[in-house]
mmCIF file of C-alpha atoms in Angstrom:
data_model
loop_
_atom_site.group_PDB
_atom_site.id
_atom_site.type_symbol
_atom_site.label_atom_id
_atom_site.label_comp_id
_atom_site.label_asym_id
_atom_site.label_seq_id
_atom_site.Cartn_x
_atom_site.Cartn_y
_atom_site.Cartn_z
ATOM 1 C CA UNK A 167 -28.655 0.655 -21.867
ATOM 2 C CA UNK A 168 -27.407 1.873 -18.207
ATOM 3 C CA UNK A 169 -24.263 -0.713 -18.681
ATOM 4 C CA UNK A 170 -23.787 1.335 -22.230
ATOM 5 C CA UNK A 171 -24.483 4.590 -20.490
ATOM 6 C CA UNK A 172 -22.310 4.008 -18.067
ATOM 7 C CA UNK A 173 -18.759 3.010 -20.323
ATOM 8 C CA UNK A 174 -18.965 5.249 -22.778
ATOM 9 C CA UNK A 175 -19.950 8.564 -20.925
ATOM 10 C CA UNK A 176 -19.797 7.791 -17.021
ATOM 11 C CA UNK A 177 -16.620 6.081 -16.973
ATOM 12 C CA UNK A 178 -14.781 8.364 -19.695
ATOM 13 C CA UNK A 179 -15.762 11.217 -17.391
ATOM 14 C CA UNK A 180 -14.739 9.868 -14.210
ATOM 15 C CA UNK A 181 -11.187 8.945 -15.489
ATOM 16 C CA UNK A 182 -11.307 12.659 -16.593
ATOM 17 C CA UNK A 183 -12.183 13.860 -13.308
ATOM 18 C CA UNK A 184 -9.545 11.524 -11.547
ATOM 19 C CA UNK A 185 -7.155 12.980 -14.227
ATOM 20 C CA UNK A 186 -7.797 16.775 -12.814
ATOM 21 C CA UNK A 187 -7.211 15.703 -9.545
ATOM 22 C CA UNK A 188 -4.456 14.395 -9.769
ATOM 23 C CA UNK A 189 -2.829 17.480 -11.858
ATOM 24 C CA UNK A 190 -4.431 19.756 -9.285
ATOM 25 C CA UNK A 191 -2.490 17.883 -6.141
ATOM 26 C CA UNK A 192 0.513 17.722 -8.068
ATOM 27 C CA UNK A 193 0.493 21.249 -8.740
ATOM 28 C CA UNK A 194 -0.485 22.118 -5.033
ATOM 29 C CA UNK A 195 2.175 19.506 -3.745
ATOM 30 C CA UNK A 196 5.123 21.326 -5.682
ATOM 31 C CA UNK A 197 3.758 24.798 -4.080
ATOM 32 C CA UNK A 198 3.869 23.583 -0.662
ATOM 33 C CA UNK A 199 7.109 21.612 -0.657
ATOM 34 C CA UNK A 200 9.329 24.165 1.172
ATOM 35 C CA UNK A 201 6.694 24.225 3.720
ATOM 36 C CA UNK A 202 6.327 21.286 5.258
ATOM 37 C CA UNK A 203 3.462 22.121 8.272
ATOM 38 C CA UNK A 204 1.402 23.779 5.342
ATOM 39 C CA UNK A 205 1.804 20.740 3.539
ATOM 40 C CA UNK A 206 0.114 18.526 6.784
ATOM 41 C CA UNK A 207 -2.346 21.312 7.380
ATOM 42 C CA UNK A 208 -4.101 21.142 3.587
ATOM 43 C CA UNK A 209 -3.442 17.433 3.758
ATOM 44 C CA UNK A 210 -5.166 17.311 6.569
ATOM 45 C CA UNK A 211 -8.079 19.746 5.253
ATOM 46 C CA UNK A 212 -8.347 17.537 2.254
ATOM 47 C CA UNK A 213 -9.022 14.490 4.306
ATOM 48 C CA UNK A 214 -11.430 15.934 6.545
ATOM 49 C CA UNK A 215 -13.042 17.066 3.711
ATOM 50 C CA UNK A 216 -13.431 13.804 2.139
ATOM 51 C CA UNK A 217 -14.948 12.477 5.045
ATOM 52 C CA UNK A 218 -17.596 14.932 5.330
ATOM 53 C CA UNK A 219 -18.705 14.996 2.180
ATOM 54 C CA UNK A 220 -19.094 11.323 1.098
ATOM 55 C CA UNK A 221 -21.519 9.789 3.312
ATOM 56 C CA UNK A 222 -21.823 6.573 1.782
ATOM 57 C CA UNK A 223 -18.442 6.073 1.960
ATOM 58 C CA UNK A 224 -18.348 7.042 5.678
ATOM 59 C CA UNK A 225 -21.173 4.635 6.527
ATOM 60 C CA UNK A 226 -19.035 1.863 4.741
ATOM 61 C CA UNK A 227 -15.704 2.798 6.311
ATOM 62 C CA UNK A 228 -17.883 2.358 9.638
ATOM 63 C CA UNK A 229 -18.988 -0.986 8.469
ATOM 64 C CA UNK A 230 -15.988 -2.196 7.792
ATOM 65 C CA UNK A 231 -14.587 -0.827 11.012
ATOM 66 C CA UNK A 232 -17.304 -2.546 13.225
ATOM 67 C CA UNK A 233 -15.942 -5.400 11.856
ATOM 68 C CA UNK A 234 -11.938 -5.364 12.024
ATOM 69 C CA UNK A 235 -12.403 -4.193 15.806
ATOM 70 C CA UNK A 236 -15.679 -5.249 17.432
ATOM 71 C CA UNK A 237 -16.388 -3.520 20.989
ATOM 72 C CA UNK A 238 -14.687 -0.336 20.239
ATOM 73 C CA UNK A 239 -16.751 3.199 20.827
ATOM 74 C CA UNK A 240 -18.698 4.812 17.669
ATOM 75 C CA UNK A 241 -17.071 7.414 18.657
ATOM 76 C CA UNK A 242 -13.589 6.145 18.834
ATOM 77 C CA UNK A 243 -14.319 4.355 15.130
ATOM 78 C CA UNK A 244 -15.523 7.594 13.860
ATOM 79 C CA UNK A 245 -11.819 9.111 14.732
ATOM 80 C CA UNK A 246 -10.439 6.561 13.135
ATOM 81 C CA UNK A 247 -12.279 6.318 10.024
ATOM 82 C CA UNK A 248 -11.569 10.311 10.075
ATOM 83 C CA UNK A 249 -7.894 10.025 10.851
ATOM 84 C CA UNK A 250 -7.075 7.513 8.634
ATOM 85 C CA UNK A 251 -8.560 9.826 5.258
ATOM 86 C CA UNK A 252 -6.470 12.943 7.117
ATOM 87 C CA UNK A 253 -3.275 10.514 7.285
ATOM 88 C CA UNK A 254 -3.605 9.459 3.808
ATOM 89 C CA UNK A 255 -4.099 12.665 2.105
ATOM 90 C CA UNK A 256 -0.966 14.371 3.966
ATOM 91 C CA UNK A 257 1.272 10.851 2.630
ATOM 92 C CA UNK A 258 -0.301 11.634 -0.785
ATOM 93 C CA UNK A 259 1.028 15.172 -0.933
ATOM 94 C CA UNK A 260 4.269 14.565 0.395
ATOM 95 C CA UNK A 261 5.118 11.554 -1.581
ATOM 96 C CA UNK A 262 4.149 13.467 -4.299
ATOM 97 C CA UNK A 263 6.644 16.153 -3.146
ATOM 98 C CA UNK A 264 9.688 13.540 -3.391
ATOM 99 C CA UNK A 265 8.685 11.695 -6.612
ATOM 100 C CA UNK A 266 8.412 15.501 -8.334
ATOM 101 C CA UNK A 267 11.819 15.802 -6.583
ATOM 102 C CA UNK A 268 10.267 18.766 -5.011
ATOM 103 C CA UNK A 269 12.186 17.665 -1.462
ATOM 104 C CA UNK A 270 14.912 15.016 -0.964
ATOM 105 C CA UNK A 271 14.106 11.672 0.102
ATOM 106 C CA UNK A 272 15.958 12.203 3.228
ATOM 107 C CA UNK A 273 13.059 14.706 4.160
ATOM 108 C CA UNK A 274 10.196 12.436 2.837
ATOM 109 C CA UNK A 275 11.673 9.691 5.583
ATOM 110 C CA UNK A 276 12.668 12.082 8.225
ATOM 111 C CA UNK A 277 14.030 10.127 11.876
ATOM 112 C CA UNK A 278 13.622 6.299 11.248
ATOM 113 C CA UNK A 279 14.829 3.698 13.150
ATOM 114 C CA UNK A 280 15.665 0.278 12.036
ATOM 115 C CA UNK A 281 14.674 -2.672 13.853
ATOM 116 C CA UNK A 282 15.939 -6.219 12.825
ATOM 117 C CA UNK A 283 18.132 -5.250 10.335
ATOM 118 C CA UNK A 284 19.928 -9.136 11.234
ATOM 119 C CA UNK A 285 16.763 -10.550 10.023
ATOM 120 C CA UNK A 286 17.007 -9.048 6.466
ATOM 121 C CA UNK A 287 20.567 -9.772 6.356
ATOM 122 C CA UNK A 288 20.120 -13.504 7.250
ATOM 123 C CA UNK A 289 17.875 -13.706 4.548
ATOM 124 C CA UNK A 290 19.778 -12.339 1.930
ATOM 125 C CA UNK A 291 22.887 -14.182 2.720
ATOM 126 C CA UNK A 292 21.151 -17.116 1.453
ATOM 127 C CA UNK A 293 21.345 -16.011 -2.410
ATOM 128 C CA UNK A 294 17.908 -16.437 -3.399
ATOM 129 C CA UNK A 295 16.559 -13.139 -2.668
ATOM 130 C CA UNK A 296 14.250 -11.731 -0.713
ATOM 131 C CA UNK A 297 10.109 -11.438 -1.001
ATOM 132 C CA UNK A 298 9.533 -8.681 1.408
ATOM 133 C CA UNK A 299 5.870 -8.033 2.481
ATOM 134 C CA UNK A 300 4.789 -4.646 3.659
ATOM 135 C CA UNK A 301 1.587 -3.047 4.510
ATOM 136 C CA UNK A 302 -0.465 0.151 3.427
ATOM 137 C CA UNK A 303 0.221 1.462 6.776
ATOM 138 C CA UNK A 304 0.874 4.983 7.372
ATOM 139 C CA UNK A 305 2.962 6.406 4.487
ATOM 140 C CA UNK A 306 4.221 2.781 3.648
ATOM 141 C CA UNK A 307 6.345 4.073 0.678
ATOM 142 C CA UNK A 308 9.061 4.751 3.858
ATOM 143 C CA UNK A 309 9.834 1.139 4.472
ATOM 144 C CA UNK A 310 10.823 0.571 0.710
ATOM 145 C CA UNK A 311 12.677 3.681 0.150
ATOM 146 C CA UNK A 312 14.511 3.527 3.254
ATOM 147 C CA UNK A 313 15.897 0.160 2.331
ATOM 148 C CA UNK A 314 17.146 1.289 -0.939
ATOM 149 C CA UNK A 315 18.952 4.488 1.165
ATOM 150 C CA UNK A 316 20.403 2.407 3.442
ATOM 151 C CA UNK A 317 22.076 0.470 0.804
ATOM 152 C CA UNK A 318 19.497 -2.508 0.084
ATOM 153 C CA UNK A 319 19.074 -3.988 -3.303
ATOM 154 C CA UNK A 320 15.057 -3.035 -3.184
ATOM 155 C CA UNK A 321 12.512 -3.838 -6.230
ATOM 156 C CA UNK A 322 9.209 -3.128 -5.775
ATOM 157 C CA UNK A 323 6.006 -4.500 -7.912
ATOM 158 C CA UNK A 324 3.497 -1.142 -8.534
ATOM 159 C CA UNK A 325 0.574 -0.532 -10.639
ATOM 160 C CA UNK A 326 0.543 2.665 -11.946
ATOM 161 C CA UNK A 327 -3.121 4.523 -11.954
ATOM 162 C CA UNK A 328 -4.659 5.304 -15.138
ATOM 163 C CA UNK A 329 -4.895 9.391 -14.307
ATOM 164 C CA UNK A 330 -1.350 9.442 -13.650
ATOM 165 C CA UNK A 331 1.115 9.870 -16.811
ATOM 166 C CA UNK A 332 2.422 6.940 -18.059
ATOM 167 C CA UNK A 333 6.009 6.093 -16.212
ATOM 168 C CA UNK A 334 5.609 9.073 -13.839
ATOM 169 C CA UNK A 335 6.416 6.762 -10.416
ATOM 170 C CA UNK A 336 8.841 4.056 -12.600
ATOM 171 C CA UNK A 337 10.855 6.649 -13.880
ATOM 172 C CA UNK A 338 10.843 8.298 -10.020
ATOM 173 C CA UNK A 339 11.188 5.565 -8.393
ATOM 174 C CA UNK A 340 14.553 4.349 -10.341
ATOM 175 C CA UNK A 341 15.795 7.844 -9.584
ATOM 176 C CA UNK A 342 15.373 7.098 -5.933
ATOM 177 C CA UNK A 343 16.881 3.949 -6.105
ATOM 178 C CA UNK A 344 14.755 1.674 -6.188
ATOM 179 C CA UNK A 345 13.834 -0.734 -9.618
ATOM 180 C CA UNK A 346 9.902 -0.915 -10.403
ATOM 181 C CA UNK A 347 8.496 -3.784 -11.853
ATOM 182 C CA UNK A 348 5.242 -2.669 -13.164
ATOM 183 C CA UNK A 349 2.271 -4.465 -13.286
ATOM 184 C CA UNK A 350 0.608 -4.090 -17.263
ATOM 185 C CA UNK A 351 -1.927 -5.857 -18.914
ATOM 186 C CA UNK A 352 0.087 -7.038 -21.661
ATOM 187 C CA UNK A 353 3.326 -8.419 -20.102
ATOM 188 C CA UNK A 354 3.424 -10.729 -17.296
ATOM 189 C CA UNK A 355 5.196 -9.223 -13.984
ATOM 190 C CA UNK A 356 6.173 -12.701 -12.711
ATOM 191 C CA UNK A 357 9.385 -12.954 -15.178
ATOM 192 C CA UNK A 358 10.695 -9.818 -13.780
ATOM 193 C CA UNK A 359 9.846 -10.475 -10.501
ATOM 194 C CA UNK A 360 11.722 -14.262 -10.554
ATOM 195 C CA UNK A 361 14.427 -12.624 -11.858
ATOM 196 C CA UNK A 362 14.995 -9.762 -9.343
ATOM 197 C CA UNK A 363 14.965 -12.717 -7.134
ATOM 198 C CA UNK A 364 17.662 -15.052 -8.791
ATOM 199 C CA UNK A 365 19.630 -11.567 -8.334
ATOM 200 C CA UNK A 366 19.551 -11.746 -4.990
ATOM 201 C CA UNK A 367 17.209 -8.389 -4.675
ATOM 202 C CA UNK A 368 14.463 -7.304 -2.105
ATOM 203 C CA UNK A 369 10.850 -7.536 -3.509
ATOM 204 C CA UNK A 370 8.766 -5.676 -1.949
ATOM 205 C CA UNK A 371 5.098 -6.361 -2.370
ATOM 206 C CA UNK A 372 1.811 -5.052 -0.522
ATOM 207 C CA UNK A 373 -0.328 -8.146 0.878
ATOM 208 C CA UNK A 374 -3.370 -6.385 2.837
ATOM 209 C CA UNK A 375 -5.916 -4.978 0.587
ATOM 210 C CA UNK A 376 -7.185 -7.799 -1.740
ATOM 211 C CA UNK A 377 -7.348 -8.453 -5.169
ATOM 212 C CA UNK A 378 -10.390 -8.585 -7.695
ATOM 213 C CA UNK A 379 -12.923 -11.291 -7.231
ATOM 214 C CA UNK A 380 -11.419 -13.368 -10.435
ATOM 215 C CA UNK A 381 -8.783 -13.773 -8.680
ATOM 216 C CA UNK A 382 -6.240 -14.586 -5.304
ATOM 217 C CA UNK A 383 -7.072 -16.896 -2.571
ATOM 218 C CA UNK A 384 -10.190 -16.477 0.020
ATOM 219 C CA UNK A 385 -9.303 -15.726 3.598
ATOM 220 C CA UNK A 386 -10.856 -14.504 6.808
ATOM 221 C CA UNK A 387 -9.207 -10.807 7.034
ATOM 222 C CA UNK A 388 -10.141 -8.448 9.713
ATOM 223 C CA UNK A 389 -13.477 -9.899 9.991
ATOM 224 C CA UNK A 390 -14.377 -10.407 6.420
ATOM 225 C CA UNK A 391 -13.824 -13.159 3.906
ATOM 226 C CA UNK A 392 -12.183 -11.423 1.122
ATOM 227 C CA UNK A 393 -10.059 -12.493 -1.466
ATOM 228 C CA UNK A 394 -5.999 -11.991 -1.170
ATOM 229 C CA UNK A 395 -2.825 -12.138 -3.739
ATOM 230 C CA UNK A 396 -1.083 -15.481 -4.289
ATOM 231 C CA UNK A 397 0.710 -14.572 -6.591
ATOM 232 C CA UNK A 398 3.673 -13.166 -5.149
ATOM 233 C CA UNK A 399 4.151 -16.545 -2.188
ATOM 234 C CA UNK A 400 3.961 -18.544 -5.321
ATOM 235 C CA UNK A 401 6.725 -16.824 -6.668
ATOM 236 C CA UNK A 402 8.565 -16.903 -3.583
ATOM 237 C CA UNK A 403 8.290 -20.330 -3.766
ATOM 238 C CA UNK A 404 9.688 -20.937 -7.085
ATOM 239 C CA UNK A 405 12.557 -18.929 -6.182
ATOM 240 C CA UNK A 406 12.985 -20.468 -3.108
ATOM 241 C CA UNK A 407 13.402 -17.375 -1.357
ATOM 242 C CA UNK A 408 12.759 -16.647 2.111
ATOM 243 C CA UNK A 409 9.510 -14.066 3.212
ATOM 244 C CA UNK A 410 10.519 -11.224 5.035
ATOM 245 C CA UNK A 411 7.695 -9.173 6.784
ATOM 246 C CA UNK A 412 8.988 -5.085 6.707
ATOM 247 C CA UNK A 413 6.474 -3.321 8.685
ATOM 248 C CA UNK A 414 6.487 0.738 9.369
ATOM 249 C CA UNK A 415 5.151 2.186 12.750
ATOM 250 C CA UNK A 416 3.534 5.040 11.353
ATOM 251 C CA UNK A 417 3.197 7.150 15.077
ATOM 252 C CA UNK A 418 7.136 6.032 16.137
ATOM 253 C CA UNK A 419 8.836 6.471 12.446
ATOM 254 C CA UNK A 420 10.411 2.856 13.165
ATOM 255 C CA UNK A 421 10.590 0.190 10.542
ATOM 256 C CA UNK A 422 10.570 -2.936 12.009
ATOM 257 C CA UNK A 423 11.808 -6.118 9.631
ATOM 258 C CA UNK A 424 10.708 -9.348 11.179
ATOM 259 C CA UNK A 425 12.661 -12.834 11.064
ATOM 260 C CA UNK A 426 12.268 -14.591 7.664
ATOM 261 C CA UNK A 427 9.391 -17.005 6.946
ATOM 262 C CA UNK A 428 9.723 -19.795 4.297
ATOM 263 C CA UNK A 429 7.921 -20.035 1.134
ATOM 264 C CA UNK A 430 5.087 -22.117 1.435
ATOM 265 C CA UNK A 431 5.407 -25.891 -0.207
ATOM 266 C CA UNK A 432 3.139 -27.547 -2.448
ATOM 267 C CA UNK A 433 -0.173 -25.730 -3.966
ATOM 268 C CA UNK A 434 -0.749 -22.668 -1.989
ATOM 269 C CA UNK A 435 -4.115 -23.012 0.458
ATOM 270 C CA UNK A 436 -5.537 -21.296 3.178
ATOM 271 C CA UNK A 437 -4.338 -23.135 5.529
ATOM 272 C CA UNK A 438 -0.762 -22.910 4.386
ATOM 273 C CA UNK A 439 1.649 -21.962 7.835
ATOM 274 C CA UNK A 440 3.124 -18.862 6.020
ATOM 275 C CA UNK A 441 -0.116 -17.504 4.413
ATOM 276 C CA UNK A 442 -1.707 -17.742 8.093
ATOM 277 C CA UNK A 443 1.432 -16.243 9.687
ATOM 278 C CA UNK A 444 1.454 -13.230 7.266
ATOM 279 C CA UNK A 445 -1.969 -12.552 7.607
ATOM 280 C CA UNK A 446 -2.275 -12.973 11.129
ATOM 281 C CA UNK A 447 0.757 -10.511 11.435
ATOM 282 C CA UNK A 448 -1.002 -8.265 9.001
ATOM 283 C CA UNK A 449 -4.504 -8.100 11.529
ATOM 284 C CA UNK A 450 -2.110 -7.578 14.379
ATOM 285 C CA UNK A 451 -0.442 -4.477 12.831
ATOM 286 C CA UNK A 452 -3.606 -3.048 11.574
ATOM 287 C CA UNK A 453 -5.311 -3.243 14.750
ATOM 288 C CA UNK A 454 -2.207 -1.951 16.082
ATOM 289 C CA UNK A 455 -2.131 1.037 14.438
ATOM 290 C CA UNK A 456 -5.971 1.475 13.027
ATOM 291 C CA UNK A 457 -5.863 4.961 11.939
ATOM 292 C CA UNK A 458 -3.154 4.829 9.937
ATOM 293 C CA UNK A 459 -4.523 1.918 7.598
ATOM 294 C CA UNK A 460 -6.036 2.861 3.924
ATOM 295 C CA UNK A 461 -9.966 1.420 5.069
ATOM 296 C CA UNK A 462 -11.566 3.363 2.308
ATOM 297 C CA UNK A 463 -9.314 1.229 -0.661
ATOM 298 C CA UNK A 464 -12.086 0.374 -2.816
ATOM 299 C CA UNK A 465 -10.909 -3.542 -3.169
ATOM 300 C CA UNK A 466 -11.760 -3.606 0.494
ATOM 301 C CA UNK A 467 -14.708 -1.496 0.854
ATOM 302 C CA UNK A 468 -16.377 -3.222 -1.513
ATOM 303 C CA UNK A 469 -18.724 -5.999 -0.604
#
């Protein structure tokens, strides 16, 4: 009866709610997009707000924090945990800003600098394409869209949420540049994605925050075992294309694009070299920069 309960009148009503929301930050995104500190001062509201008003969540973001950095301060986790829901509401209004077209995408990047550029370049030169592997770091829609400004053949692999309208980021995201493969129940994204490869495209995917428990491949992740997409190194390695970690500094506005890794060879395992490189690089980033990383992503949070 609560399982009943709970699809056809909890769940419907949730979805609503999510639906509000996101018409009500839309709405409040397009009024504040000609001022920008306004826009970081309700973002920031927003996020403090969330923090203090959903305790369980705040005891789990803790949890999970204890984990992924062991030693550190309550108080210094706390900040962090805090920070992190601050960061990600500000990124949430302002990419909004750019995919309304409310500002240009030159504002939405602001001052980046590009580090290893070579790297990407090598890659590419070898025909195959390019499987590039970012983070939800910061406002980590930068690193793609700066690629496709700077002149980069960039594809990126998105879900679109269920309270947002349907082709609201594809049809933004093409008008930015960039070509979204979208991930849908009924058609398979690995066609598309093969075949962005074999034309010699970037394909940028996000490796860090898991997948559902029926699926991807168990590894130890900032101090939990947690199950992570394969599917995208398994495509790399039918194209044969090279991995190319694009990371963004969220505090110095650098994106830094690492030498490429190869696909991995044979049936994809934990103890593969490039899955363990990636994810290794992946703790070492996040630790890096901890309050800029999305810790309450419900994949994650959850147990």
């Amino acid at each position: 009866m609560k399982t009943v309960l709970g699809k056809r009148v909890l769940l419907p009503l949730r979805r609503a709610g999510r639906r509000g929301l996101f018409r009500l930050l839309r709405a409040v995104a397009r009024a504040l997009a000609s001022h920008p500190r306004t826009t970081r001062a309700v973002g920031r509201f927003v996020g403090g707000l969330n923090y203090a008003l959903r305790p369980a969540e705040r005891r789990r973001d803790l949890a999970n924090l204890r984990l992924a950095l062991p030693g550190r301060p309550q108080t210094e986790l706390s900040a962090i945990a805090r920070e992190s829901l601050c960061d990600a509401s500000v990124g949430a209004l302002e990419f909004l800003q750019v995919v309304d077209g409310a500002i240009s995408a030159q504002q939405f990047l602001g001052p980046i600098t590009a580090y290893g550029r070579e790297h990407l370049d090598q890659a590419l030169a070898g025909g195959r394409g390019v499987l590039g592997v970012g983070l939800h770091l910061g406002h980590f829609g930068k690193a793609p869209l700066w690629l496709a400004q700077a002149g980069y053949p960039v594809s990126i692999v998105i879900r679109e949420a269920r309270q947002v309208p349907p082709g609201y980021y594809i049809g933004a995201l093409q008008r930015l540049g960039l070509e979204a493969i979208r991930i849908e129940r009924d058609q398979a994204a690995a066609p598309r994605v093969l075949d962005a490869l074999r034309r010699g495209r970037v394909v940028m995917i996000y490796l860090d925050q898991g997948v559902k428990n029926d699926g991807g491949i168990e590894i130890d992740f900032l101090g939990k075992r947690v199950p992570m997409p394969a599917g995208p190194l398994v495509l790399a390695r039918r194209a044969r294309a090279p991995i190319v970690p694009v990371f963004l500094h969220p505090e110095d506005h650098d994106v830094v694009i690492h030498p490429p890794l190869p696909a991995p060879a044979g049936s994809l395992s934990e103890d593969d070299p490039t899955l363990q490189t990636l994810y290794r690089m992946a703790e070492a980033e996040i630790r890096a920069h901890p309050a800029y990383w999305q810790w309450r992503y419900r994949r994650w949070g959850r147990e």
